[in-house]
Amino acid sequence: MTEENTDIQEFNSIEEMPRYEAPNPFKYDNLTLAKRKKDVEAASRDYPNVPPSMIEMAWDLIQNNPEEEIVDIINNGKWEKAPKKERQAGGVVKSMIIE
């Protein structure tokens, strides 16, 4: 779908109105998208505390990288690296002016 600023009154009927199209940055075909949806739903049932967006991200990582690279990431602990920026955990606001 193209990003156009249109007014709802420009359309004569609801059939003319453009429909939402989900983003597809990896250019998956319909069969791959269906397989992805099925796999993400199955993993969501197995891991209910993991957000589906994280499961989708992991699925895309595995789908778009060679198996040797995935095994290297797992075996060498590359996913266990410390964050690049240290997060500040907490603090106190002593005063504040809102204008």
N, CA, C and O atoms as a DFTB+ gen file, in Angstrom:
396 C
 N C O
     1  1       0.845      -1.170       0.000
     2  2       0.000       0.000       0.000
     3  2       0.887       1.228       0.000
     4  3       1.873       1.274       0.735
     5  1       0.567       2.196      -0.785
     6  2       1.361       3.410      -0.825
     7  2       0.918       4.354       0.275
     8  3      -0.238       4.357       0.699
     9  1       1.866       5.150       0.719
    10  2       1.573       6.117       1.771
    11  2       1.044       7.389       1.118
    12  3       1.829       8.225       0.670
    13  1      -0.252       7.543       1.060
    14  2      -0.865       8.728       0.491
    15  2      -1.800       9.330       1.520
    16  3      -2.490       8.619       2.251
    17  1      -1.810      10.624       1.564
    18  2      -2.745      11.313       2.438
    19  2      -4.045      11.509       1.665
    20  3      -4.129      12.354       0.774
    21  1      -5.030      10.736       2.007
    22  2      -6.310      10.836       1.318
    23  2      -7.402      11.085       2.336
    24  3      -7.291      10.712       3.504
    25  1      -8.428      11.707       1.879
    26  2      -9.573      11.997       2.723
    27  2     -10.614      10.903       2.479
    28  3     -10.804      10.452       1.350
    29  1     -11.271      10.493       3.539
    30  2     -12.257       9.411       3.442
    31  2     -13.384       9.781       2.476
    32  3     -14.008       8.898       1.887
    33  1     -13.648      11.072       2.311
    34  2     -14.736      11.500       1.442
    35  2     -14.377      11.405      -0.040
    36  3     -15.245      11.570      -0.898
    37  1     -13.095      11.139      -0.351
    38  2     -12.685      11.027      -1.744
    39  2     -13.173       9.726      -2.389
    40  3     -13.154       9.609      -3.614
    41  1     -13.598       8.772      -1.607
    42  2     -14.009       7.479      -2.137
    43  2     -15.523       7.446      -2.312
    44  3     -16.278       7.873      -1.439
    45  1     -15.946       6.929      -3.461
    46  2     -17.379       6.837      -3.744
    47  2     -18.012       5.652      -3.039
    48  3     -19.177       5.704      -2.646
    49  1     -17.238       4.576      -2.877
    50  2     -17.775       3.404      -2.202
    51  2     -16.670       2.774      -1.354
    52  3     -15.489       3.085      -1.510
    53  1     -17.076       1.898      -0.470
    54  2     -16.112       1.258       0.427
    55  2     -15.188       0.304      -0.326
    56  3     -14.080       0.027       0.134
    57  1     -15.638      -0.205      -1.491
    58  2     -14.801      -1.095      -2.278
    59  2     -13.583      -0.379      -2.850
    60  3     -12.558      -1.012      -3.102
    61  1     -13.680       0.930      -3.057
    62  2     -12.580       1.707      -3.607
    63  2     -11.498       2.025      -2.563
    64  3     -10.366       2.360      -2.915
    65  1     -11.854       1.918      -1.297
    66  2     -10.928       2.276      -0.236
    67  2      -9.790       1.245      -0.150
    68  3     -10.055       0.043      -0.136
    69  1      -8.531       1.699      -0.093
    70  2      -7.418       0.742      -0.010
    71  2      -7.434      -0.018       1.313
    72  3      -7.757       0.545       2.359
    73  1      -7.087      -1.285       1.256
    74  2      -7.070      -2.142       2.435
    75  2      -5.670      -2.207       3.022
    76  3      -4.682      -1.968       2.329
    77  1      -5.599      -2.531       4.294
    78  2      -4.314      -2.660       4.977
    79  2      -3.556      -3.866       4.451
    80  3      -4.120      -4.949       4.292
    81  1      -2.278      -3.668       4.183
    82  2      -1.409      -4.762       3.794
    83  2      -0.308      -4.880       4.832
    84  3       0.404      -3.913       5.103
    85  1      -0.166      -6.061       5.412
    86  2       0.856      -6.279       6.435
    87  2       2.243      -6.115       5.814
    88  3       2.462      -6.519       4.672
    89  1       3.170      -5.530       6.552
    90  2       4.521      -5.380       6.005
    91  2       5.175      -6.733       5.764
    92  3       4.953      -7.684       6.513
    93  1       5.970      -6.809       4.725
    94  2       6.649      -8.042       4.355
    95  2       8.085      -7.695       3.944
    96  3       8.431      -7.784       2.766
    97  1       8.930      -7.294       4.921
    98  2      10.270      -6.803       4.575
    99  2      11.175      -7.863       3.967
   100  3      12.115      -7.515       3.251
   101  1      10.929      -9.139       4.224
   102  2      11.770     -10.200       3.682
   103  2      11.242     -10.743       2.365
   104  3      11.810     -11.682       1.808
   105  1      10.153     -10.158       1.862
   106  2       9.556     -10.547       0.579
   107  2       9.211     -12.038       0.530
   108  3       9.492     -12.723      -0.453
   109  1       8.590     -12.527       1.622
   110  2       8.142     -13.916       1.650
   111  2       6.973     -14.097       0.689
   112  3       6.179     -13.176       0.497
   113  1       6.864     -15.275       0.085
   114  2       5.699     -15.571      -0.739
   115  2       4.552     -16.020       0.171
   116  3       4.740     -16.166       1.379
   117  1       3.377     -16.237      -0.398
   118  2       2.195     -16.573       0.407
   119  2       2.366     -17.881       1.175
   120  3       1.914     -17.997       2.314
   121  1       3.014     -18.861       0.559
   122  2       3.232     -20.144       1.225
   123  2       4.140     -19.986       2.441
   124  3       3.871     -20.560       3.496
   125  1       5.209     -19.215       2.299
   126  2       6.129     -18.991       3.413
   127  2       5.450     -18.197       4.523
   128  3       5.660     -18.480       5.702
   129  1       4.636     -17.203       4.156
   130  2       3.909     -16.436       5.166
   131  2       2.943     -17.331       5.949
   132  3       2.804     -17.180       7.163
   133  1       2.275     -18.261       5.256
   134  2       1.360     -19.182       5.933
   135  2       2.127     -20.111       6.873
   136  3       1.675     -20.383       7.985
   137  1       3.291     -20.598       6.424
   138  2       4.116     -21.466       7.272
   139  2       4.615     -20.701       8.489
   140  3       4.643     -21.236       9.597
   141  1       5.011     -19.444       8.281
   142  2       5.483     -18.597       9.390
   143  2       4.367     -18.407      10.419
   144  3       4.593     -18.535      11.623
   145  1       3.165     -18.101       9.933
   146  2       2.028     -17.890      10.839
   147  2       1.738     -19.155      11.646
   148  3       1.512     -19.087      12.854
   149  1       1.745     -20.307      10.974
   150  2       1.471     -21.578      11.646
   151  2       2.551     -21.877      12.693
   152  3       2.233     -22.281      13.811
   153  1       3.823     -21.679      12.333
   154  2       4.920     -21.950      13.263
   155  2       4.898     -21.005      14.460
   156  3       5.158     -21.423      15.589
   157  1       4.589     -19.733      14.217
   158  2       4.534     -18.762      15.319
   159  2       3.381     -19.084      16.262
   160  3       3.533     -18.980      17.479
   161  1       2.234     -19.473      15.716
   162  2       1.100     -19.839      16.565
   163  2       1.422     -21.071      17.407
   164  3       1.071     -21.127      18.586
   165  1       2.092     -22.061      16.806
   166  2       2.467     -23.270      17.548
   167  2       3.471     -22.937      18.649
   168  3       3.356     -23.441      19.766
   169  1       4.445     -22.100      18.342
   170  2       5.436     -21.721      19.352
   171  2       4.795     -20.876      20.449
   172  3       5.199     -20.967      21.608
   173  1       3.808     -20.060      20.106
   174  2       3.116     -19.246      21.111
   175  2       2.350     -20.123      22.098
   176  3       2.237     -19.786      23.277
   177  1       1.824     -21.250      21.614
   178  2       1.149     -22.184      22.527
   179  2       2.169     -22.866      23.444
   180  3       1.901     -23.091      24.624
   181  1       3.352     -23.194      22.883
   182  2       4.386     -23.857      23.685
   183  2       5.059     -22.908      24.671
   184  3       5.461     -23.321      25.759
   185  1       5.182     -21.638      24.290
   186  2       5.852     -20.634      25.120
   187  2       4.927     -19.436      25.308
   188  3       5.136     -18.397      24.683
   189  1       3.900     -19.563      26.166
   190  2       2.902     -18.502      26.287
   191  2       3.441     -17.201      26.886
   192  3       2.826     -16.150      26.707
   193  1       4.574     -17.244      27.591
   194  2       5.117     -16.033      28.197
   195  2       6.039     -15.255      27.264
   196  3       6.504     -14.173      27.623
   197  1       6.312     -15.786      26.076
   198  2       7.161     -15.104      25.099
   199  2       6.255     -14.349      24.123
   200  3       5.344     -14.941      23.544
   201  1       6.498     -13.048      23.938
   202  2       5.660     -12.283      23.004
   203  2       5.763     -12.837      21.581
   204  3       6.851     -13.205      21.138
   205  1       4.648     -12.897      20.868
   206  2       4.679     -13.406      19.493
   207  2       5.643     -12.638      18.591
   208  3       6.214     -13.217      17.667
   209  1       5.827     -11.353      18.846
   210  2       6.766     -10.585      18.013
   211  2       8.191     -11.096      18.171
   212  3       8.961     -11.076      17.211
   213  1       8.554     -11.551      19.359
   214  2       9.883     -12.119      19.576
   215  2      10.008     -13.479      18.884
   216  3      11.071     -13.816      18.361
   217  1       8.935     -14.248      18.881
   218  2       8.942     -15.538      18.193
   219  2       9.079     -15.310      16.683
   220  3       9.814     -16.030      16.008
   221  1       8.367     -14.305      16.158
   222  2       8.489     -13.973      14.741
   223  2       9.915     -13.550      14.400
   224  3      10.445     -13.939      13.360
   225  1      10.539     -12.753      15.273
   226  2      11.900     -12.303      15.036
   227  2      12.864     -13.490      15.000
   228  3      13.746     -13.548      14.144
   229  1      12.695     -14.435      15.928
   230  2      13.546     -15.621      15.951
   231  2      13.304     -16.480      14.705
   232  3      14.249     -17.027      14.135
   233  1      12.058     -16.599      14.286
   234  2      11.740     -17.377      13.083
   235  2      12.410     -16.761      11.864
   236  3      12.988     -17.470      11.040
   237  1      12.330     -15.426      11.754
   238  2      12.974     -14.737      10.631
   239  2      14.484     -14.922      10.659
   240  3      15.103     -15.110       9.612
   241  1      15.077     -14.871      11.832
   242  2      16.525     -15.059      11.966
   243  2      16.931     -16.442      11.466
   244  3      17.895     -16.580      10.713
   245  1      16.196     -17.453      11.886
   246  2      16.517     -18.824      11.480
   247  2      16.251     -19.021       9.985
   248  3      17.016     -19.704       9.305
   249  1      15.189     -18.436       9.482
   250  2      14.815     -18.605       8.073
   251  2      15.808     -17.928       7.128
   252  3      16.069     -18.439       6.039
   253  1      16.359     -16.794       7.529
   254  2      17.151     -15.972       6.619
   255  2      18.660     -16.088       6.810
   256  3      19.412     -15.350       6.173
   257  1      19.118     -16.990       7.664
   258  2      20.551     -17.188       7.868
   259  2      20.901     -18.655       7.677
   260  3      20.082     -19.537       7.935
   261  1      22.128     -18.912       7.223
   262  2      22.527     -20.312       7.056
   263  2      22.603     -21.034       8.399
   264  3      22.851     -20.420       9.437
   265  1      22.387     -22.333       8.359
   266  2      22.360     -23.139       9.579
   267  2      23.676     -23.048      10.343
   268  3      23.678     -23.048      11.574
   269  1      24.798     -22.969       9.626
   270  2      26.098     -22.886      10.292
   271  2      26.205     -21.623      11.145
   272  3      26.770     -21.652      12.238
   273  1      25.662     -20.520      10.644
   274  2      25.702     -19.261      11.395
   275  2      24.834     -19.345      12.649
   276  3      25.225     -18.842      13.702
   277  1      23.676     -19.967      12.552
   278  2      22.791     -20.141      13.711
   279  2      23.480     -21.011      14.764
   280  3      23.448     -20.689      15.952
   281  1      24.102     -22.113      14.335
   282  2      24.811     -22.999      15.260
   283  2      25.967     -22.250      15.917
   284  3      26.230     -22.429      17.107
   285  1      26.657     -21.409      15.142
   286  2      27.763     -20.614      15.690
   287  2      27.262     -19.637      16.754
   288  3      27.904     -19.466      17.790
   289  1      26.124     -18.999      16.503
   290  2      25.542     -18.064      17.475
   291  2      25.209     -18.797      18.769
   292  3      25.483     -18.289      19.856
   293  1      24.623     -19.978      18.664
   294  2      24.220     -20.749      19.847
   295  2      25.436     -21.289      20.589
   296  3      25.538     -21.133      21.806
   297  1      26.361     -21.922      19.866
   298  2      27.499     -22.573      20.520
   299  2      28.493     -21.599      21.131
   300  3      29.100     -21.905      22.158
   301  1      28.672     -20.432      20.521
   302  2      29.650     -19.479      21.024
   303  2      29.041     -18.428      21.938
   304  3      29.738     -17.509      22.369
   305  1      27.770     -18.545      22.236
   306  2      27.128     -17.639      23.181
   307  2      27.051     -16.207      22.701
   308  3      27.052     -15.286      23.518
   309  1      26.984     -15.992      21.402
   310  2      26.933     -14.630      20.868
   311  2      25.658     -13.896      21.288
   312  3      25.634     -12.665      21.326
   313  1      24.624     -14.630      21.598
   314  2      23.376     -14.018      22.029
   315  2      23.414     -13.632      23.502
   316  3      22.479     -13.000      23.993
   317  1      24.476     -14.000      24.217
   318  2      24.585     -13.712      25.645
   319  2      25.422     -12.476      25.939
   320  3      25.740     -12.226      27.102
   321  1      25.789     -11.701      24.937
   322  2      26.628     -10.539      25.147
   323  2      25.931      -9.501      26.016
   324  3      24.704      -9.400      26.040
   325  1      26.758      -8.729      26.734
   326  2      26.232      -7.644      27.558
   327  2      25.706      -6.531      26.653
   328  3      26.157      -6.389      25.516
   329  1      24.770      -5.753      27.146
   330  2      24.252      -4.657      26.328
   331  2      25.348      -3.640      26.010
   332  3      26.285      -3.455      26.787
   333  1      25.215      -2.986      24.857
   334  2      26.209      -2.000      24.453
   335  2      26.155      -0.764      25.341
   336  3      27.193      -0.191      25.670
   337  1      24.963      -0.353      25.725
   338  2      24.811       0.792      26.615
   339  2      24.265       0.303      27.951
   340  3      23.345      -0.514      28.005
   341  1      24.842       0.811      29.005
   342  2      24.364       0.426      30.333
   343  2      23.089       1.211      30.639
   344  3      23.038       2.432      30.485
   345  1      22.080       0.492      31.068
   346  2      20.815       1.151      31.385
   347  2      20.825       1.664      32.807
   348  3      21.364       1.021      33.708
   349  1      20.231       2.816      33.001
   350  2      20.087       3.348      34.345
   351  2      18.813       2.761      34.936
   352  3      17.729       2.893      34.368
   353  1      18.959       2.122      36.066
   354  2      17.815       1.470      36.701
   355  2      17.341       2.305      37.879
   356  3      17.753       2.074      39.016
   357  1      16.496       3.251      37.614
   358  2      15.906       4.021      38.695
   359  2      16.520       5.387      38.848
   360  3      17.360       5.810      38.054
   361  1      16.086       6.061      39.878
   362  2      16.533       7.420      40.160
   363  2      15.424       8.172      40.850
   364  3      14.302       7.680      40.969
   365  1      15.750       9.387      41.310
   366  2      14.785      10.199      42.032
   367  2      14.736      11.580      41.401
   368  3      15.775      12.187      41.141
   369  1      13.525      12.076      41.155
   370  2      13.364      13.429      40.682
   371  2      13.089      14.286      41.905
   372  3      12.093      14.091      42.601
   373  1      13.993      15.252      42.166
   374  2      13.834      16.085      43.361
   375  2      12.875      17.234      43.127
   376  3      12.117      17.585      44.030
   377  1      12.882      17.828      41.951
   378  2      11.946      18.890      41.657
   379  2      11.744      18.962      40.154
   380  3      12.568      18.495      39.368
   381  1      10.636      19.556      39.784
   382  2      10.323      19.625      38.377
   383  2       9.459      20.840      38.129
   384  3       8.568      21.150      38.920
   385  1       9.719      21.527      37.033
   386  2       8.895      22.662      36.641
   387  2       8.248      22.316      35.299
   388  3       8.936      21.969      34.339
   389  1       6.943      22.415      35.247
   390  2       6.216      22.169      34.017
   391  2       5.594      23.490      33.587
   392  3       4.802      24.080      34.321
   393  1       5.950      23.942      32.415
   394  2       5.429      25.213      31.931
   395  2       4.452      25.009      30.823
   396  3       3.909      25.979      30.293
